[in-house]
């Protein structure tokens, strides 16, 4: 499988276009982020381990596959990554959720950590890191660094919009992770915002600013 999967699905592209529209308000924005995460999650979780369990149907008893227990952790990068969590939990309600708090310095654009709490143990889980925006890639690289330092091994990174610069940086720093991107945008501007992008994802999800 390629390390990077960029989604071409019309439903995802349509919903991303709605996110970009500056007239889209907080409620709708939040719902769209969740729906896109669910659609992306459907693909990203196609290799979740399953095991056969015995089920009694109204007709007979059979062995039939179910997702093997305690195998998934979702780890949003705060704040904006939180907006994607429920979309994935809708698919796998039993997943554990960790949190990594990072904010970008407005001048240097470098990430600063302020919180980290991961499910323990983490080493045997598939870990889906969520953040709608992959801009310089600094936050994504730092988040994956933390997870690996805590023992995480099988890591998938999911972002709705990526800039080529950020994707290259993440790929170079972590060639062993799988990366899922809803849409590749053109470039970063002088403030390290993605163009055309959707603005500040955290502010638009939480209605700040
Ligand atoms: C945004 C976004 C990513 C990061 C991407 O978060 O949600 O985490 O910037 O930029 P990068 O690829 O250049 O690191 P921000 O730092 O604005 O924090 P917030 O989610 O709390 O608003
Ligand atoms: N963070 C955002 O929320 N948006 C961008 O365009 C870049 C970083």
GROMACS .gro file of C-alpha atoms and ligand atoms in nm:
model
  239
    1UNK     CA    1   0.000   0.000   0.000
    2UNK     CA    2   0.125   0.354  -0.076
    3UNK     CA    3   0.237   0.551   0.230
    4UNK     CA    4   0.007   0.840   0.138
    5UNK     CA    5  -0.356   0.807   0.038
    6UNK     CA    6  -0.525   1.118  -0.100
    7UNK     CA    7  -0.901   1.073  -0.122
    8UNK     CA    8  -1.075   1.132  -0.455
    9UNK     CA    9  -1.424   1.039  -0.337
   10UNK     CA   10  -1.688   1.292  -0.450
   11UNK     CA   11  -1.861   1.291  -0.110
   12UNK     CA   12  -1.538   1.388   0.064
   13UNK     CA   13  -1.449   1.651  -0.197
   14UNK     CA   14  -1.799   1.802  -0.178
   15UNK     CA   15  -1.791   1.826   0.200
   16UNK     CA   16  -1.440   1.978   0.198
   17UNK     CA   17  -1.563   2.247  -0.043
   18UNK     CA   18  -1.842   2.328   0.203
   19UNK     CA   19  -1.584   2.356   0.483
   20UNK     CA   20  -1.380   2.602   0.279
   21UNK     CA   21  -1.674   2.840   0.234
   22UNK     CA   22  -1.632   3.126   0.482
   23UNK     CA   23  -2.012   3.151   0.512
   24UNK     CA   24  -2.029   2.799   0.668
   25UNK     CA   25  -2.112   2.852   1.036
   26UNK     CA   26  -1.986   2.665   1.341
   27UNK     CA   27  -2.265   2.406   1.368
   28UNK     CA   28  -2.243   2.302   1.007
   29UNK     CA   29  -1.863   2.314   1.008
   30UNK     CA   30  -1.845   2.083   1.308
   31UNK     CA   31  -2.089   1.836   1.153
   32UNK     CA   32  -1.897   1.834   0.824
   33UNK     CA   33  -1.562   1.768   0.996
   34UNK     CA   34  -1.718   1.472   1.176
   35UNK     CA   35  -1.875   1.332   0.857
   36UNK     CA   36  -1.549   1.365   0.662
   37UNK     CA   37  -1.359   1.190   0.942
   38UNK     CA   38  -1.609   0.904   0.929
   39UNK     CA   39  -1.577   0.868   0.551
   40UNK     CA   40  -1.197   0.877   0.573
   41UNK     CA   41  -1.204   0.637   0.868
   42UNK     CA   42  -1.398   0.381   0.665
   43UNK     CA   43  -1.095   0.352   0.435
   44UNK     CA   44  -0.824   0.403   0.696
   45UNK     CA   45  -0.958   0.120   0.913
   46UNK     CA   46  -0.983  -0.139   0.637
   47UNK     CA   47  -0.694  -0.339   0.791
   48UNK     CA   48  -0.830  -0.352   1.148
   49UNK     CA   49  -0.777  -0.703   1.282
   50UNK     CA   50  -1.087  -0.923   1.306
   51UNK     CA   51  -1.150  -1.254   1.474
   52UNK     CA   52  -1.424  -1.510   1.420
   53UNK     CA   53  -1.679  -1.531   1.701
   54UNK     CA   54  -1.972  -1.764   1.747
   55UNK     CA   55  -2.310  -1.600   1.678
   56UNK     CA   56  -2.652  -1.758   1.688
   57UNK     CA   57  -2.871  -1.629   1.406
   58UNK     CA   58  -3.247  -1.700   1.401
   59UNK     CA   59  -3.155  -1.986   1.164
   60UNK     CA   60  -2.839  -2.147   1.306
   61UNK     CA   61  -2.510  -2.096   1.489
   62UNK     CA   62  -2.215  -1.972   1.282
   63UNK     CA   63  -1.861  -1.839   1.317
   64UNK     CA   64  -1.849  -1.483   1.184
   65UNK     CA   65  -1.585  -1.203   1.194
   66UNK     CA   66  -1.591  -0.916   1.444
   67UNK     CA   67  -1.326  -0.651   1.520
   68UNK     CA   68  -1.079  -0.798   1.765
   69UNK     CA   69  -1.111  -0.625   2.106
   70UNK     CA   70  -0.906  -0.335   2.241
   71UNK     CA   71  -0.720  -0.271   1.919
   72UNK     CA   72  -0.785   0.091   1.827
   73UNK     CA   73  -0.685   0.424   1.979
   74UNK     CA   74  -0.785   0.761   1.838
   75UNK     CA   75  -0.549   1.043   1.930
   76UNK     CA   76  -0.661   1.394   1.834
   77UNK     CA   77  -0.414   1.680   1.830
   78UNK     CA   78  -0.584   1.950   2.039
   79UNK     CA   79  -0.779   2.145   1.966
   80UNK     CA   80  -0.890   2.097   1.608
   81UNK     CA   81  -0.826   1.721   1.594
   82UNK     CA   82  -1.104   1.678   1.852
   83UNK     CA   83  -1.355   1.763   1.581
   84UNK     CA   84  -1.274   1.439   1.398
   85UNK     CA   85  -1.296   1.200   1.694
   86UNK     CA   86  -1.672   1.133   1.695
   87UNK     CA   87  -1.664   1.048   1.326
   88UNK     CA   88  -1.426   0.761   1.399
   89UNK     CA   89  -1.600   0.659   1.721
   90UNK     CA   90  -1.921   0.626   1.519
   91UNK     CA   91  -1.742   0.345   1.332
   92UNK     CA   92  -1.562   0.187   1.631
   93UNK     CA   93  -1.740   0.292   1.953
   94UNK     CA   94  -1.508   0.081   2.168
   95UNK     CA   95  -1.193   0.269   2.061
   96UNK     CA   96  -0.990   0.435   2.335
   97UNK     CA   97  -0.915   0.807   2.302
   98UNK     CA   98  -0.585   0.977   2.390
   99UNK     CA   99  -0.508   1.348   2.364
  100UNK     CA  100  -0.203   1.546   2.260
  101UNK     CA  101  -0.215   1.921   2.325
  102UNK     CA  102  -0.004   2.128   2.085
  103UNK     CA  103  -0.027   2.488   1.975
  104UNK     CA  104   0.168   2.664   1.703
  105UNK     CA  105   0.373   2.964   1.802
  106UNK     CA  106   0.229   3.251   1.597
  107UNK     CA  107   0.572   3.385   1.505
  108UNK     CA  108   0.797   3.080   1.464
  109UNK     CA  109   0.509   2.841   1.369
  110UNK     CA  110   0.685   2.574   1.578
  111UNK     CA  111   0.463   2.345   1.791
  112UNK     CA  112   0.458   2.362   2.172
  113UNK     CA  113   0.329   2.074   2.381
  114UNK     CA  114   0.093   2.147   2.672
  115UNK     CA  115  -0.078   1.811   2.730
  116UNK     CA  116  -0.028   1.442   2.658
  117UNK     CA  117  -0.239   1.151   2.783
  118UNK     CA  118  -0.242   0.826   2.588
  119UNK     CA  119  -0.421   0.494   2.647
  120UNK     CA  120  -0.195   0.254   2.834
  121UNK     CA  121  -0.065   0.020   2.700
  122UNK     CA  122  -0.042   0.175   2.354
  123UNK     CA  123   0.206  -0.056   2.182
  124UNK     CA  124  -0.043  -0.318   2.056
  125UNK     CA  125  -0.303  -0.075   1.928
  126UNK     CA  126  -0.359   0.074   1.587
  127UNK     CA  127  -0.334   0.448   1.657
  128UNK     CA  128  -0.521   0.698   1.444
  129UNK     CA  129  -0.390   1.052   1.495
  130UNK     CA  130  -0.637   1.318   1.382
  131UNK     CA  131  -0.582   1.681   1.287
  132UNK     CA  132  -0.782   1.853   1.013
  133UNK     CA  133  -0.485   2.065   0.902
  134UNK     CA  134  -0.134   1.953   0.801
  135UNK     CA  135   0.039   2.285   0.732
  136UNK     CA  136   0.416   2.306   0.802
  137UNK     CA  137   0.391   1.953   0.944
  138UNK     CA  138   0.553   2.061   1.273
  139UNK     CA  139   0.255   1.958   1.489
  140UNK     CA  140   0.207   1.625   1.313
  141UNK     CA  141   0.576   1.532   1.339
  142UNK     CA  142   0.584   1.627   1.709
  143UNK     CA  143   0.265   1.429   1.783
  144UNK     CA  144   0.398   1.115   1.615
  145UNK     CA  145   0.733   1.163   1.796
  146UNK     CA  146   0.544   1.162   2.131
  147UNK     CA  147   0.340   0.857   2.044
  148UNK     CA  148   0.648   0.663   1.936
  149UNK     CA  149   0.831   0.773   2.252
  150UNK     CA  150   0.540   0.622   2.453
  151UNK     CA  151   0.572   0.293   2.262
  152UNK     CA  152   0.321   0.344   1.977
  153UNK     CA  153   0.410   0.141   1.669
  154UNK     CA  154   0.126   0.113   1.422
  155UNK     CA  155   0.037   0.475   1.352
  156UNK     CA  156  -0.198   0.630   1.097
  157UNK     CA  157  -0.221   1.006   1.051
  158UNK     CA  158  -0.544   1.154   0.917
  159UNK     CA  159  -0.581   1.513   0.799
  160UNK     CA  160  -0.858   1.675   0.596
  161UNK     CA  161  -0.640   1.932   0.414
  162UNK     CA  162  -0.262   1.915   0.367
  163UNK     CA  163  -0.002   2.148   0.221
  164UNK     CA  164   0.272   1.984   0.011
  165UNK     CA  165   0.540   2.118   0.248
  166UNK     CA  166   0.381   1.958   0.554
  167UNK     CA  167   0.319   1.628   0.384
  168UNK     CA  168   0.682   1.606   0.271
  169UNK     CA  169   0.804   1.687   0.623
  170UNK     CA  170   0.583   1.425   0.787
  171UNK     CA  171   0.673   1.162   0.528
  172UNK     CA  172   1.047   1.229   0.570
  173UNK     CA  173   1.034   1.227   0.952
  174UNK     CA  174   0.810   0.918   0.979
  175UNK     CA  175   0.839   0.698   0.670
  176UNK     CA  176   0.681   0.407   0.862
  177UNK     CA  177   0.336   0.561   0.921
  178UNK     CA  178   0.033   0.559   0.693
  179UNK     CA  179  -0.096   0.905   0.598
  180UNK     CA  180  -0.453   0.983   0.484
  181UNK     CA  181  -0.532   1.321   0.330
  182UNK     CA  182  -0.874   1.450   0.221
  183UNK     CA  183  -0.731   1.707  -0.021
  184UNK     CA  184  -0.386   1.836  -0.118
  185UNK     CA  185  -0.385   2.214  -0.135
  186UNK     CA  186  -0.151   2.447  -0.323
  187UNK     CA  187   0.093   2.595  -0.068
  188UNK     CA  188   0.142   2.784   0.259
  189UNK     CA  189   0.120   3.162   0.282
  190UNK     CA  190   0.361   3.388   0.474
  191UNK     CA  191   0.177   3.311   0.801
  192UNK     CA  192   0.202   2.936   0.737
  193UNK     CA  193  -0.172   2.909   0.663
  194UNK     CA  194  -0.280   2.665   0.395
  195UNK     CA  195  -0.394   2.819   0.061
  196UNK     CA  196  -0.677   2.807  -0.030
  197UNK     CA  197  -0.740   2.610   0.292
  198UNK     CA  198  -1.031   2.683   0.521
  199UNK     CA  199  -0.879   2.930   0.768
  200UNK     CA  200  -0.816   2.839   1.131
  201UNK     CA  201  -0.974   2.497   1.184
  202UNK     CA  202  -0.980   2.521   1.565
  203UNK     CA  203  -1.151   2.858   1.561
  204UNK     CA  204  -1.407   2.743   1.306
  205UNK     CA  205  -1.489   2.420   1.495
  206UNK     CA  206  -1.518   2.583   1.836
  207UNK     CA  207  -1.654   2.922   1.731
  208UNK     CA  208  -1.366   3.117   1.883
  209UNK     CA  209  -1.282   3.443   1.700
  210LIG     C1  210  -0.349   2.405   1.393
  210LIG     C2  211  -0.395   2.273   1.337
  210LIG     C3  212  -0.274   2.186   1.350
  210LIG     C4  213  -0.162   2.284   1.326
  210LIG     C5  214  -0.112   2.264   1.187
  210LIG     O1  215  -0.353   2.403   1.531
  210LIG     O2  216  -0.507   2.220   1.401
  210LIG     O3  217  -0.261   2.127   1.478
  210LIG     O4  218  -0.216   2.416   1.341
  210LIG     O5  219  -0.003   2.344   1.163
  210LIG     P1  220   0.142   2.287   1.141
  210LIG     O6  221   0.132   2.174   1.043
  210LIG     O7  222   0.216   2.406   1.082
  210LIG     O8  223   0.201   2.247   1.272
  210LIG     P2  224  -0.318   2.532   1.621
  210LIG     O9  225  -0.174   2.530   1.659
  210LIG    O10  226  -0.367   2.655   1.552
  210LIG    O11  227  -0.398   2.503   1.751
  210LIG     P3  228  -0.556   2.488   1.777
  210LIG    O12  229  -0.600   2.360   1.713
  210LIG    O13  230  -0.564   2.484   1.926
  210LIG    O14  231  -0.626   2.607   1.718
  211LIG     N1  232  -0.376   2.564   1.111
  211LIG     C1  233  -0.500   2.591   1.066
  211LIG     O1  234  -0.598   2.578   1.140
  211LIG     N2  235  -0.514   2.633   0.939
  211LIG     C2  236  -0.410   2.648   0.855
  211LIG     O2  237  -0.429   2.687   0.738
  211LIG     C3  238  -0.281   2.619   0.905
  211LIG     C4  239  -0.268   2.576   1.033
   0.00000   0.00000   0.00000
